Amino acid sequence: MSGHRHNAPESDIALRVKAIEQLLTEKGIVDPAAIDLVVDYYETRVGPRNGARVVARAWSDPDYKARLLAEATPAIAELGFSGLQGEDMVALENTPEVHNVVVCTLCSCYPWPVLGLPPVWYKSPPYRARIVREPRAVLAEFGTRVADDVEVRVWDSSAELRYMVLPMRPAGTEGLDEEALAALVTRDGMIGVTAL
Amino acid sequence: MDGIHDLGGMHGFGPVEREEDEPVFHHDWEKRAFGIEFFTGSRIGTTGDKGRHAIERLAPATYLTASYYEKWMLALELLLEEHGVLTRQEIARRMAELVENHDG
């Protein structure tokens, strides 16, 4: 990332964005109040807690899990999560034999309704370049050791189709309700760079 | 299109750098950039695909060194000009005015 000065008058890019917003506002193309609303929505209303609820439901309800794996988009919508950048979802089940991990090698495609906006590392050249060539090495950097006899599948997202990983339910969680289970689910677990 | 954006499998990149407790946006301007991008495409008759294509048309060195939302804004400038909405000169002029007002 290029270095941004924080207390300097204003960085070139901050100034550029302000100029563009003003000019587009004057032309009636954007409305600053509408921008405030959409920013607030993606900062506070959408994020990995949504995906965690999907995972917890799948762990608790075998019928739901079957629907999720068969056709993820409507199953996810059952919990109220749908919309932009999640129009066509696929859920990938981790098993003792298969570990799934998701990337967008070409850009930054990510399932917004269930995970929110992607972290910087997901959009960064090192992750995009390396996860498809040496997934086990990258997973190890995330502290994830995948046994040699477990197959690693790397899924490359596209503008049309977005993936989320259904992690394996941790051992010893049999007595937990959905809310307690959801609290165990992490963003990185649903990208597939970590196991739970 | 075979360009620098097609990073899958390329060699030479270092470790994946992560940030603990990363915020959704790192700067206020990123929030504004996200919101501008969110609304502008459909208002000027372009599409997400064209937006991505515009990012892919950035110079390779820019592509690798600019931050994510910087790339969005540079690509948006390209599209605004191509769609006859705003010129780079207009944007530069407004930036200069903002600096003057800030200093004044």
PDB file of C-alpha atoms in Angstrom:
ATOM      1  CA  MET A   1       0.000   0.000   0.000  1.00  0.00           C
ATOM      2  CA  SER A   2       1.223   3.472  -0.650  1.00  0.00           C
ATOM      3  CA  GLY A   3       1.821   5.590   2.391  1.00  0.00           C
ATOM      4  CA  HIS A   4      -0.941   7.981   3.298  1.00  0.00           C
ATOM      5  CA  ARG A   5      -0.095  10.910   5.492  1.00  0.00           C
ATOM      6  CA  HIS A   6      -2.689  11.301   8.176  1.00  0.00           C
ATOM      7  CA  ASN A   7      -2.158  14.729   9.625  1.00  0.00           C
ATOM      8  CA  ALA A   8      -0.868  16.494   6.550  1.00  0.00           C
ATOM      9  CA  PRO A   9      -3.387  18.983   5.107  1.00  0.00           C
ATOM     10  CA  GLU A  10      -4.865  16.305   2.910  1.00  0.00           C
ATOM     11  CA  SER A  11      -3.408  13.548   0.761  1.00  0.00           C
ATOM     12  CA  ASP A  12      -3.722  13.771  -3.002  1.00  0.00           C
ATOM     13  CA  ILE A  13      -6.195  10.916  -3.093  1.00  0.00           C
ATOM     14  CA  ALA A  14      -8.364  12.379  -0.310  1.00  0.00           C
ATOM     15  CA  LEU A  15      -8.464  15.660  -2.187  1.00  0.00           C
ATOM     16  CA  ARG A  16      -9.229  13.889  -5.445  1.00  0.00           C
ATOM     17  CA  VAL A  17     -12.130  11.984  -3.931  1.00  0.00           C
ATOM     18  CA  LYS A  18     -13.508  15.149  -2.349  1.00  0.00           C
ATOM     19  CA  ALA A  19     -13.297  16.969  -5.689  1.00  0.00           C
ATOM     20  CA  ILE A  20     -15.024  14.126  -7.522  1.00  0.00           C
ATOM     21  CA  GLU A  21     -17.781  13.913  -4.909  1.00  0.00           C
ATOM     22  CA  GLN A  22     -18.410  17.653  -5.090  1.00  0.00           C
ATOM     23  CA  LEU A  23     -18.497  17.723  -8.882  1.00  0.00           C
ATOM     24  CA  LEU A  24     -20.755  14.668  -9.137  1.00  0.00           C
ATOM     25  CA  THR A  25     -23.041  16.122  -6.455  1.00  0.00           C
ATOM     26  CA  GLU A  26     -23.332  19.367  -8.419  1.00  0.00           C
ATOM     27  CA  LYS A  27     -24.274  17.365 -11.494  1.00  0.00           C
ATOM     28  CA  GLY A  28     -26.922  15.499  -9.525  1.00  0.00           C
ATOM     29  CA  ILE A  29     -25.211  12.142 -10.046  1.00  0.00           C
ATOM     30  CA  VAL A  30     -24.513  11.387  -6.383  1.00  0.00           C
ATOM     31  CA  ASP A  31     -26.134  12.539  -3.155  1.00  0.00           C
ATOM     32  CA  PRO A  32     -23.803  12.839  -0.124  1.00  0.00           C
ATOM     33  CA  ALA A  33     -26.587  11.795   2.252  1.00  0.00           C
ATOM     34  CA  ALA A  34     -27.179   8.624   0.252  1.00  0.00           C
ATOM     35  CA  ILE A  35     -23.426   7.930   0.361  1.00  0.00           C
ATOM     36  CA  ASP A  36     -23.552   8.295   4.163  1.00  0.00           C
ATOM     37  CA  LEU A  37     -26.313   5.692   4.317  1.00  0.00           C
ATOM     38  CA  VAL A  38     -24.600   3.119   2.117  1.00  0.00           C
ATOM     39  CA  VAL A  39     -21.296   3.524   3.983  1.00  0.00           C
ATOM     40  CA  ASP A  40     -23.081   3.042   7.309  1.00  0.00           C
ATOM     41  CA  TYR A  41     -24.849  -0.029   5.955  1.00  0.00           C
ATOM     42  CA  TYR A  42     -21.607  -1.719   4.926  1.00  0.00           C
ATOM     43  CA  GLU A  43     -19.769  -0.622   8.068  1.00  0.00           C
ATOM     44  CA  THR A  44     -22.357  -1.685  10.610  1.00  0.00           C
ATOM     45  CA  ARG A  45     -25.107  -3.865   9.130  1.00  0.00           C
ATOM     46  CA  VAL A  46     -23.282  -6.329   6.883  1.00  0.00           C
ATOM     47  CA  GLY A  47     -20.355  -8.486   7.915  1.00  0.00           C
ATOM     48  CA  PRO A  48     -19.156 -11.955   8.872  1.00  0.00           C
ATOM     49  CA  ARG A  49     -21.698 -12.220  11.706  1.00  0.00           C
ATOM     50  CA  ASN A  50     -24.247 -12.831   8.945  1.00  0.00           C
ATOM     51  CA  GLY A  51     -22.258 -15.713   7.516  1.00  0.00           C
ATOM     52  CA  ALA A  52     -21.687 -17.072  11.011  1.00  0.00           C
ATOM     53  CA  ARG A  53     -25.451 -17.396  11.460  1.00  0.00           C
ATOM     54  CA  VAL A  54     -25.672 -19.362   8.223  1.00  0.00           C
ATOM     55  CA  VAL A  55     -22.923 -21.709   9.388  1.00  0.00           C
ATOM     56  CA  ALA A  56     -24.456 -22.145  12.849  1.00  0.00           C
ATOM     57  CA  ARG A  57     -27.828 -22.974  11.308  1.00  0.00           C
ATOM     58  CA  ALA A  58     -26.224 -25.519   8.984  1.00  0.00           C
ATOM     59  CA  TRP A  59     -24.437 -27.163  11.919  1.00  0.00           C
ATOM     60  CA  SER A  60     -27.671 -27.329  13.918  1.00  0.00           C
ATOM     61  CA  ASP A  61     -30.199 -28.282  11.275  1.00  0.00           C
ATOM     62  CA  PRO A  62     -29.362 -31.089   8.832  1.00  0.00           C
ATOM     63  CA  ASP A  63     -32.239 -30.154   6.521  1.00  0.00           C
ATOM     64  CA  TYR A  64     -31.003 -26.585   6.326  1.00  0.00           C
ATOM     65  CA  LYS A  65     -27.464 -27.805   5.653  1.00  0.00           C
ATOM     66  CA  ALA A  66     -28.751 -29.947   2.787  1.00  0.00           C
ATOM     67  CA  ARG A  67     -30.580 -26.951   1.297  1.00  0.00           C
ATOM     68  CA  LEU A  68     -27.491 -24.754   1.733  1.00  0.00           C
ATOM     69  CA  LEU A  69     -25.207 -27.188  -0.038  1.00  0.00           C
ATOM     70  CA  ALA A  70     -27.751 -27.899  -2.784  1.00  0.00           C
ATOM     71  CA  GLU A  71     -28.671 -24.288  -3.516  1.00  0.00           C
ATOM     72  CA  ALA A  72     -26.987 -21.730  -1.337  1.00  0.00           C
ATOM     73  CA  THR A  73     -28.570 -18.479  -2.516  1.00  0.00           C
ATOM     74  CA  PRO A  74     -32.161 -19.221  -1.391  1.00  0.00           C
ATOM     75  CA  ALA A  75     -30.941 -21.008   1.750  1.00  0.00           C
ATOM     76  CA  ILE A  76     -28.943 -17.933   2.764  1.00  0.00           C
ATOM     77  CA  ALA A  77     -31.913 -15.708   1.913  1.00  0.00           C
ATOM     78  CA  GLU A  78     -34.006 -17.724   4.401  1.00  0.00           C
ATOM     79  CA  LEU A  79     -31.986 -15.973   7.118  1.00  0.00           C
ATOM     80  CA  GLY A  80     -32.543 -12.604   5.496  1.00  0.00           C
ATOM     81  CA  PHE A  81     -29.202 -12.218   3.736  1.00  0.00           C
ATOM     82  CA  SER A  82     -29.226 -11.442   0.027  1.00  0.00           C
ATOM     83  CA  GLY A  83     -28.422  -8.774  -2.483  1.00  0.00           C
ATOM     84  CA  LEU A  84     -25.498  -7.123  -4.135  1.00  0.00           C
ATOM     85  CA  GLN A  85     -22.449  -9.338  -4.677  1.00  0.00           C
ATOM     86  CA  GLY A  86     -24.280 -12.368  -3.377  1.00  0.00           C
ATOM     87  CA  GLU A  87     -26.725 -12.982  -6.192  1.00  0.00           C
ATOM     88  CA  ASP A  88     -25.364 -16.442  -6.964  1.00  0.00           C
ATOM     89  CA  MET A  89     -23.853 -18.183  -3.952  1.00  0.00           C
ATOM     90  CA  VAL A  90     -22.222 -21.570  -3.541  1.00  0.00           C
ATOM     91  CA  ALA A  91     -21.428 -23.062  -0.128  1.00  0.00           C
ATOM     92  CA  LEU A  92     -18.412 -25.375   0.068  1.00  0.00           C
ATOM     93  CA  GLU A  93     -18.373 -27.978   2.800  1.00  0.00           C
ATOM     94  CA  ASN A  94     -15.138 -28.753   4.591  1.00  0.00           C
ATOM     95  CA  THR A  95     -14.857 -32.397   5.569  1.00  0.00           C
ATOM     96  CA  PRO A  96     -12.135 -34.597   7.060  1.00  0.00           C
ATOM     97  CA  GLU A  97     -11.123 -35.333   3.461  1.00  0.00           C
ATOM     98  CA  VAL A  98     -11.431 -31.900   1.799  1.00  0.00           C
ATOM     99  CA  HIS A  99     -10.403 -28.387   2.827  1.00  0.00           C
ATOM    100  CA  ASN A 100     -11.815 -25.545   0.708  1.00  0.00           C
ATOM    101  CA  VAL A 101     -10.372 -22.054   0.347  1.00  0.00           C
ATOM    102  CA  VAL A 102     -11.675 -19.102  -1.669  1.00  0.00           C
ATOM    103  CA  VAL A 103      -9.906 -16.416  -3.693  1.00  0.00           C
ATOM    104  CA  CYS A 104     -10.593 -13.945  -6.479  1.00  0.00           C
ATOM    105  CA  THR A 105      -7.421 -14.057  -8.553  1.00  0.00           C
ATOM    106  CA  LEU A 106      -8.598 -11.362 -10.970  1.00  0.00           C
ATOM    107  CA  CYS A 107      -9.811  -8.756  -8.517  1.00  0.00           C
ATOM    108  CA  SER A 108     -11.787  -8.776  -5.289  1.00  0.00           C
ATOM    109  CA  CYS A 109     -15.005 -10.776  -5.753  1.00  0.00           C
ATOM    110  CA  TYR A 110     -16.358 -11.688  -2.323  1.00  0.00           C
ATOM    111  CA  PRO A 111     -19.772 -12.639  -0.907  1.00  0.00           C
ATOM    112  CA  TRP A 112     -20.845  -9.285   0.548  1.00  0.00           C
ATOM    113  CA  PRO A 113     -24.219 -10.301   2.078  1.00  0.00           C
ATOM    114  CA  VAL A 114     -22.642 -12.975   4.290  1.00  0.00           C
ATOM    115  CA  LEU A 115     -19.096 -11.676   4.857  1.00  0.00           C
ATOM    116  CA  GLY A 116     -19.292  -7.915   4.272  1.00  0.00           C
ATOM    117  CA  LEU A 117     -16.516  -6.131   2.395  1.00  0.00           C
ATOM    118  CA  PRO A 118     -13.254  -8.053   1.975  1.00  0.00           C
ATOM    119  CA  PRO A 119     -10.123  -7.400   4.041  1.00  0.00           C
ATOM    120  CA  VAL A 120      -7.146  -5.801   2.317  1.00  0.00           C
ATOM    121  CA  TRP A 121      -5.107  -9.016   2.268  1.00  0.00           C
ATOM    122  CA  TYR A 122      -7.836 -10.820   0.298  1.00  0.00           C
ATOM    123  CA  LYS A 123      -7.528  -8.184  -2.450  1.00  0.00           C
ATOM    124  CA  SER A 124      -3.721  -8.076  -2.306  1.00  0.00           C
ATOM    125  CA  PRO A 125      -1.403  -9.402  -5.031  1.00  0.00           C
ATOM    126  CA  PRO A 126       0.418 -11.889  -2.755  1.00  0.00           C
ATOM    127  CA  TYR A 127      -2.769 -13.721  -1.750  1.00  0.00           C
ATOM    128  CA  ARG A 128      -4.248 -13.723  -5.250  1.00  0.00           C
ATOM    129  CA  ALA A 129      -1.009 -14.890  -6.854  1.00  0.00           C
ATOM    130  CA  ARG A 130       0.035 -17.501  -4.337  1.00  0.00           C
ATOM    131  CA  ILE A 131      -3.074 -19.208  -2.996  1.00  0.00           C
ATOM    132  CA  VAL A 132      -3.615 -20.974  -6.324  1.00  0.00           C
ATOM    133  CA  ARG A 133       0.021 -22.010  -6.763  1.00  0.00           C
ATOM    134  CA  GLU A 134       1.037 -22.936  -3.231  1.00  0.00           C
ATOM    135  CA  PRO A 135      -2.154 -23.095  -1.160  1.00  0.00           C
ATOM    136  CA  ARG A 136      -0.661 -25.182   1.624  1.00  0.00           C
ATOM    137  CA  ALA A 137       2.200 -22.712   2.100  1.00  0.00           C
ATOM    138  CA  VAL A 138      -0.213 -19.779   2.251  1.00  0.00           C
ATOM    139  CA  LEU A 139      -2.531 -21.640   4.616  1.00  0.00           C
ATOM    140  CA  ALA A 140       0.456 -22.353   6.851  1.00  0.00           C
ATOM    141  CA  GLU A 141       1.124 -18.598   7.021  1.00  0.00           C
ATOM    142  CA  PHE A 142      -2.393 -18.283   8.401  1.00  0.00           C
ATOM    143  CA  GLY A 143      -1.503 -20.937  10.969  1.00  0.00           C
ATOM    144  CA  THR A 144      -3.505 -23.610   9.165  1.00  0.00           C
ATOM    145  CA  ARG A 145      -1.777 -26.949   8.728  1.00  0.00           C
ATOM    146  CA  VAL A 146      -3.668 -29.196   6.370  1.00  0.00           C
ATOM    147  CA  ALA A 147      -2.621 -32.823   6.627  1.00  0.00           C
ATOM    148  CA  ASP A 148      -1.032 -34.294   3.508  1.00  0.00           C
ATOM    149  CA  ASP A 149      -3.893 -36.747   3.034  1.00  0.00           C
ATOM    150  CA  VAL A 150      -6.477 -33.950   3.026  1.00  0.00           C
ATOM    151  CA  GLU A 151      -7.252 -32.531  -0.402  1.00  0.00           C
ATOM    152  CA  VAL A 152      -7.060 -28.733  -0.693  1.00  0.00           C
ATOM    153  CA  ARG A 153      -9.515 -27.197  -3.166  1.00  0.00           C
ATOM    154  CA  VAL A 154      -9.038 -23.571  -4.171  1.00  0.00           C
ATOM    155  CA  TRP A 155     -12.097 -21.840  -5.627  1.00  0.00           C
ATOM    156  CA  ASP A 156     -11.688 -18.758  -7.822  1.00  0.00           C
ATOM    157  CA  SER A 157     -14.662 -16.423  -7.425  1.00  0.00           C
ATOM    158  CA  SER A 158     -16.086 -14.476 -10.319  1.00  0.00           C
ATOM    159  CA  ALA A 159     -18.225 -11.412 -10.765  1.00  0.00           C
ATOM    160  CA  GLU A 160     -21.256 -13.678 -11.086  1.00  0.00           C
ATOM    161  CA  LEU A 161     -20.568 -16.447  -8.594  1.00  0.00           C
ATOM    162  CA  ARG A 162     -19.430 -16.124  -4.975  1.00  0.00           C
ATOM    163  CA  TYR A 163     -18.326 -18.802  -2.550  1.00  0.00           C
ATOM    164  CA  MET A 164     -18.430 -19.254   1.200  1.00  0.00           C
ATOM    165  CA  VAL A 165     -16.867 -22.120   3.105  1.00  0.00           C
ATOM    166  CA  LEU A 166     -18.899 -24.163   5.556  1.00  0.00           C
ATOM    167  CA  PRO A 167     -16.232 -25.024   8.133  1.00  0.00           C
ATOM    168  CA  MET A 168     -16.229 -28.270  10.080  1.00  0.00           C
ATOM    169  CA  ARG A 169     -18.033 -28.003  13.381  1.00  0.00           C
ATOM    170  CA  PRO A 170     -15.451 -27.982  16.186  1.00  0.00           C
ATOM    171  CA  ALA A 171     -15.366 -31.023  18.435  1.00  0.00           C
ATOM    172  CA  GLY A 172     -16.973 -30.692  21.846  1.00  0.00           C
ATOM    173  CA  THR A 173     -19.679 -28.254  20.746  1.00  0.00           C
ATOM    174  CA  GLU A 174     -22.570 -30.735  20.809  1.00  0.00           C
ATOM    175  CA  GLY A 175     -24.494 -28.960  23.570  1.00  0.00           C
ATOM    176  CA  LEU A 176     -24.272 -25.447  22.107  1.00  0.00           C
ATOM    177  CA  ASP A 177     -27.238 -23.572  20.665  1.00  0.00           C
ATOM    178  CA  GLU A 178     -27.090 -21.652  17.405  1.00  0.00           C
ATOM    179  CA  GLU A 179     -26.089 -18.381  18.979  1.00  0.00           C
ATOM    180  CA  ALA A 180     -23.191 -19.941  20.848  1.00  0.00           C
ATOM    181  CA  LEU A 181     -22.148 -21.809  17.716  1.00  0.00           C
ATOM    182  CA  ALA A 182     -22.248 -18.632  15.615  1.00  0.00           C
ATOM    183  CA  ALA A 183     -19.850 -17.003  18.057  1.00  0.00           C
ATOM    184  CA  LEU A 184     -17.271 -19.652  17.158  1.00  0.00           C
ATOM    185  CA  VAL A 185     -17.373 -18.900  13.431  1.00  0.00           C
ATOM    186  CA  THR A 186     -14.807 -16.507  12.014  1.00  0.00           C
ATOM    187  CA  ARG A 187     -14.532 -14.600   8.763  1.00  0.00           C
ATOM    188  CA  ASP A 188     -11.273 -16.375   7.929  1.00  0.00           C
ATOM    189  CA  GLY A 189     -12.924 -19.720   8.571  1.00  0.00           C
ATOM    190  CA  MET A 190     -15.581 -18.890   5.986  1.00  0.00           C
ATOM    191  CA  ILE A 191     -12.943 -17.808   3.458  1.00  0.00           C
ATOM    192  CA  GLY A 192     -11.202 -21.067   4.248  1.00  0.00           C
ATOM    193  CA  VAL A 193      -7.797 -19.724   5.264  1.00  0.00           C
ATOM    194  CA  THR A 194      -8.290 -21.037   8.768  1.00  0.00           C
ATOM    195  CA  ALA A 195     -10.042 -24.017  10.303  1.00  0.00           C
ATOM    196  CA  LEU A 196     -12.126 -23.550  13.436  1.00  0.00           C
TER     197      LEU A 196
ATOM    198  CA  MET B   1      -7.754  -9.601 -21.378  1.00  0.00           C
ATOM    199  CA  ASP B   2      -4.283 -10.808 -20.357  1.00  0.00           C
ATOM    200  CA  GLY B   3      -2.924  -8.136 -18.045  1.00  0.00           C
ATOM    201  CA  ILE B   4      -1.355  -7.498 -14.703  1.00  0.00           C
ATOM    202  CA  HIS B   5      -4.681  -8.075 -12.937  1.00  0.00           C
ATOM    203  CA  ASP B   6      -4.472 -11.773 -13.872  1.00  0.00           C
ATOM    204  CA  LEU B   7      -2.314 -12.512 -10.861  1.00  0.00           C
ATOM    205  CA  GLY B   8      -3.226 -16.140 -10.193  1.00  0.00           C
ATOM    206  CA  GLY B   9      -0.098 -18.306  -9.999  1.00  0.00           C
ATOM    207  CA  MET B  10       2.427 -15.509 -10.525  1.00  0.00           C
ATOM    208  CA  HIS B  11       5.751 -15.835  -8.742  1.00  0.00           C
ATOM    209  CA  GLY B  12       7.677 -13.222  -6.865  1.00  0.00           C
ATOM    210  CA  PHE B  13       5.194 -11.939  -4.320  1.00  0.00           C
ATOM    211  CA  GLY B  14       6.086 -12.041  -0.662  1.00  0.00           C
ATOM    212  CA  PRO B  15       4.042 -13.149   2.307  1.00  0.00           C
ATOM    213  CA  VAL B  16       0.387 -12.237   2.682  1.00  0.00           C
ATOM    214  CA  GLU B  17       0.333  -9.254   5.007  1.00  0.00           C
ATOM    215  CA  ARG B  18      -2.598  -9.146   7.376  1.00  0.00           C
ATOM    216  CA  GLU B  19      -3.892  -6.608   9.858  1.00  0.00           C
ATOM    217  CA  GLU B  20      -5.388  -7.497  13.229  1.00  0.00           C
ATOM    218  CA  ASP B  21      -8.899  -6.114  13.800  1.00  0.00           C
ATOM    219  CA  GLU B  22      -8.916  -4.484  10.415  1.00  0.00           C
ATOM    220  CA  PRO B  23     -11.547  -1.755  10.033  1.00  0.00           C
ATOM    221  CA  VAL B  24     -13.985  -1.903   7.105  1.00  0.00           C
ATOM    222  CA  PHE B  25     -12.478   1.355   5.807  1.00  0.00           C
ATOM    223  CA  HIS B  26      -9.066   2.775   6.686  1.00  0.00           C
ATOM    224  CA  HIS B  27      -9.683   6.425   5.804  1.00  0.00           C
ATOM    225  CA  ASP B  28     -12.693   8.671   5.434  1.00  0.00           C
ATOM    226  CA  TRP B  29     -11.881   9.139   1.765  1.00  0.00           C
ATOM    227  CA  GLU B  30     -12.222   5.376   1.270  1.00  0.00           C
ATOM    228  CA  LYS B  31     -15.776   5.576   2.574  1.00  0.00           C
ATOM    229  CA  ARG B  32     -16.585   8.394   0.181  1.00  0.00           C
ATOM    230  CA  ALA B  33     -14.888   6.532  -2.691  1.00  0.00           C
ATOM    231  CA  PHE B  34     -16.941   3.415  -1.956  1.00  0.00           C
ATOM    232  CA  GLY B  35     -20.170   5.413  -1.863  1.00  0.00           C
ATOM    233  CA  ILE B  36     -19.372   7.393  -5.003  1.00  0.00           C
ATOM    234  CA  GLU B  37     -18.591   4.195  -6.867  1.00  0.00           C
ATOM    235  CA  PHE B  38     -21.725   2.545  -5.482  1.00  0.00           C
ATOM    236  CA  PHE B  39     -24.023   5.082  -7.128  1.00  0.00           C
ATOM    237  CA  THR B  40     -22.138   6.523 -10.069  1.00  0.00           C
ATOM    238  CA  GLY B  41     -21.873   3.508 -12.353  1.00  0.00           C
ATOM    239  CA  SER B  42     -25.581   3.071 -12.958  1.00  0.00           C
ATOM    240  CA  ARG B  43     -26.173   6.835 -13.074  1.00  0.00           C
ATOM    241  CA  ILE B  44     -23.757   7.366 -15.947  1.00  0.00           C
ATOM    242  CA  GLY B  45     -24.783   4.250 -17.843  1.00  0.00           C
ATOM    243  CA  THR B  46     -21.822   2.052 -17.137  1.00  0.00           C
ATOM    244  CA  THR B  47     -21.667  -1.380 -15.463  1.00  0.00           C
ATOM    245  CA  GLY B  48     -19.649  -3.271 -12.887  1.00  0.00           C
ATOM    246  CA  ASP B  49     -17.961  -5.165 -15.686  1.00  0.00           C
ATOM    247  CA  LYS B  50     -16.893  -1.930 -17.356  1.00  0.00           C
ATOM    248  CA  GLY B  51     -15.661  -0.687 -14.000  1.00  0.00           C
ATOM    249  CA  ARG B  52     -13.499  -3.759 -13.550  1.00  0.00           C
ATOM    250  CA  HIS B  53     -12.282  -3.426 -17.131  1.00  0.00           C
ATOM    251  CA  ALA B  54     -11.311   0.182 -16.405  1.00  0.00           C
ATOM    252  CA  ILE B  55      -9.279  -1.004 -13.395  1.00  0.00           C
ATOM    253  CA  GLU B  56      -7.603  -3.561 -15.655  1.00  0.00           C
ATOM    254  CA  ARG B  57      -6.668  -0.761 -18.060  1.00  0.00           C
ATOM    255  CA  LEU B  58      -4.632   1.084 -15.427  1.00  0.00           C
ATOM    256  CA  ALA B  59      -0.877   1.011 -16.028  1.00  0.00           C
ATOM    257  CA  PRO B  60       0.629  -2.187 -14.560  1.00  0.00           C
ATOM    258  CA  ALA B  61       2.898  -0.296 -12.153  1.00  0.00           C
ATOM    259  CA  THR B  62      -0.083   1.706 -10.905  1.00  0.00           C
ATOM    260  CA  TYR B  63      -2.126  -1.470 -10.583  1.00  0.00           C
ATOM    261  CA  LEU B  64       0.443  -3.062  -8.292  1.00  0.00           C
ATOM    262  CA  THR B  65       1.227  -0.028  -6.149  1.00  0.00           C
ATOM    263  CA  ALA B  66      -2.055   1.863  -5.759  1.00  0.00           C
ATOM    264  CA  SER B  67      -4.314   0.893  -2.884  1.00  0.00           C
ATOM    265  CA  TYR B  68      -7.617  -0.789  -3.668  1.00  0.00           C
ATOM    266  CA  TYR B  69      -9.852   2.269  -3.453  1.00  0.00           C
ATOM    267  CA  GLU B  70      -7.255   4.410  -5.216  1.00  0.00           C
ATOM    268  CA  LYS B  71      -7.582   2.030  -8.153  1.00  0.00           C
ATOM    269  CA  TRP B  72     -11.343   2.377  -8.019  1.00  0.00           C
ATOM    270  CA  MET B  73     -11.068   6.154  -8.193  1.00  0.00           C
ATOM    271  CA  LEU B  74      -8.474   6.195 -10.973  1.00  0.00           C
ATOM    272  CA  ALA B  75     -10.654   3.831 -12.980  1.00  0.00           C
ATOM    273  CA  LEU B  76     -13.722   5.941 -12.249  1.00  0.00           C
ATOM    274  CA  GLU B  77     -11.935   9.031 -13.575  1.00  0.00           C
ATOM    275  CA  LEU B  78     -11.263   7.143 -16.767  1.00  0.00           C
ATOM    276  CA  LEU B  79     -14.942   6.218 -17.112  1.00  0.00           C
ATOM    277  CA  LEU B  80     -16.206   9.680 -16.193  1.00  0.00           C
ATOM    278  CA  GLU B  81     -14.081  11.143 -18.954  1.00  0.00           C
ATOM    279  CA  GLU B  82     -15.050   8.491 -21.491  1.00  0.00           C
ATOM    280  CA  HIS B  83     -18.732   9.015 -20.720  1.00  0.00           C
ATOM    281  CA  GLY B  84     -18.388  12.769 -21.053  1.00  0.00           C
ATOM    282  CA  VAL B  85     -19.350  13.412 -17.430  1.00  0.00           C
ATOM    283  CA  LEU B  86     -16.172  15.022 -16.078  1.00  0.00           C
ATOM    284  CA  THR B  87     -12.737  15.758 -17.460  1.00  0.00           C
ATOM    285  CA  ARG B  88      -9.477  15.312 -15.603  1.00  0.00           C
ATOM    286  CA  GLN B  89      -8.949  19.056 -15.962  1.00  0.00           C
ATOM    287  CA  GLU B  90     -12.189  19.759 -14.105  1.00  0.00           C
ATOM    288  CA  ILE B  91     -11.148  17.429 -11.321  1.00  0.00           C
ATOM    289  CA  ALA B  92      -7.649  18.955 -11.128  1.00  0.00           C
ATOM    290  CA  ARG B  93      -9.118  22.458 -11.041  1.00  0.00           C
ATOM    291  CA  ARG B  94     -11.472  21.561  -8.203  1.00  0.00           C
ATOM    292  CA  MET B  95      -8.611  19.942  -6.289  1.00  0.00           C
ATOM    293  CA  ALA B  96      -6.592  23.148  -6.627  1.00  0.00           C
ATOM    294  CA  GLU B  97      -9.555  25.177  -5.387  1.00  0.00           C
ATOM    295  CA  LEU B  98      -9.932  22.912  -2.375  1.00  0.00           C
ATOM    296  CA  VAL B  99      -6.259  23.408  -1.501  1.00  0.00           C
ATOM    297  CA  GLU B 100      -6.595  27.176  -1.814  1.00  0.00           C
ATOM    298  CA  ASN B 101      -9.637  27.235   0.420  1.00  0.00           C
ATOM    299  CA  HIS B 102      -7.917  24.957   2.903  1.00  0.00           C
ATOM    300  CA  ASP B 103      -4.920  27.289   3.123  1.00  0.00           C
ATOM    301  CA  GLY B 104      -7.028  30.428   3.191  1.00  0.00           C
TER     302      GLY B 104
END
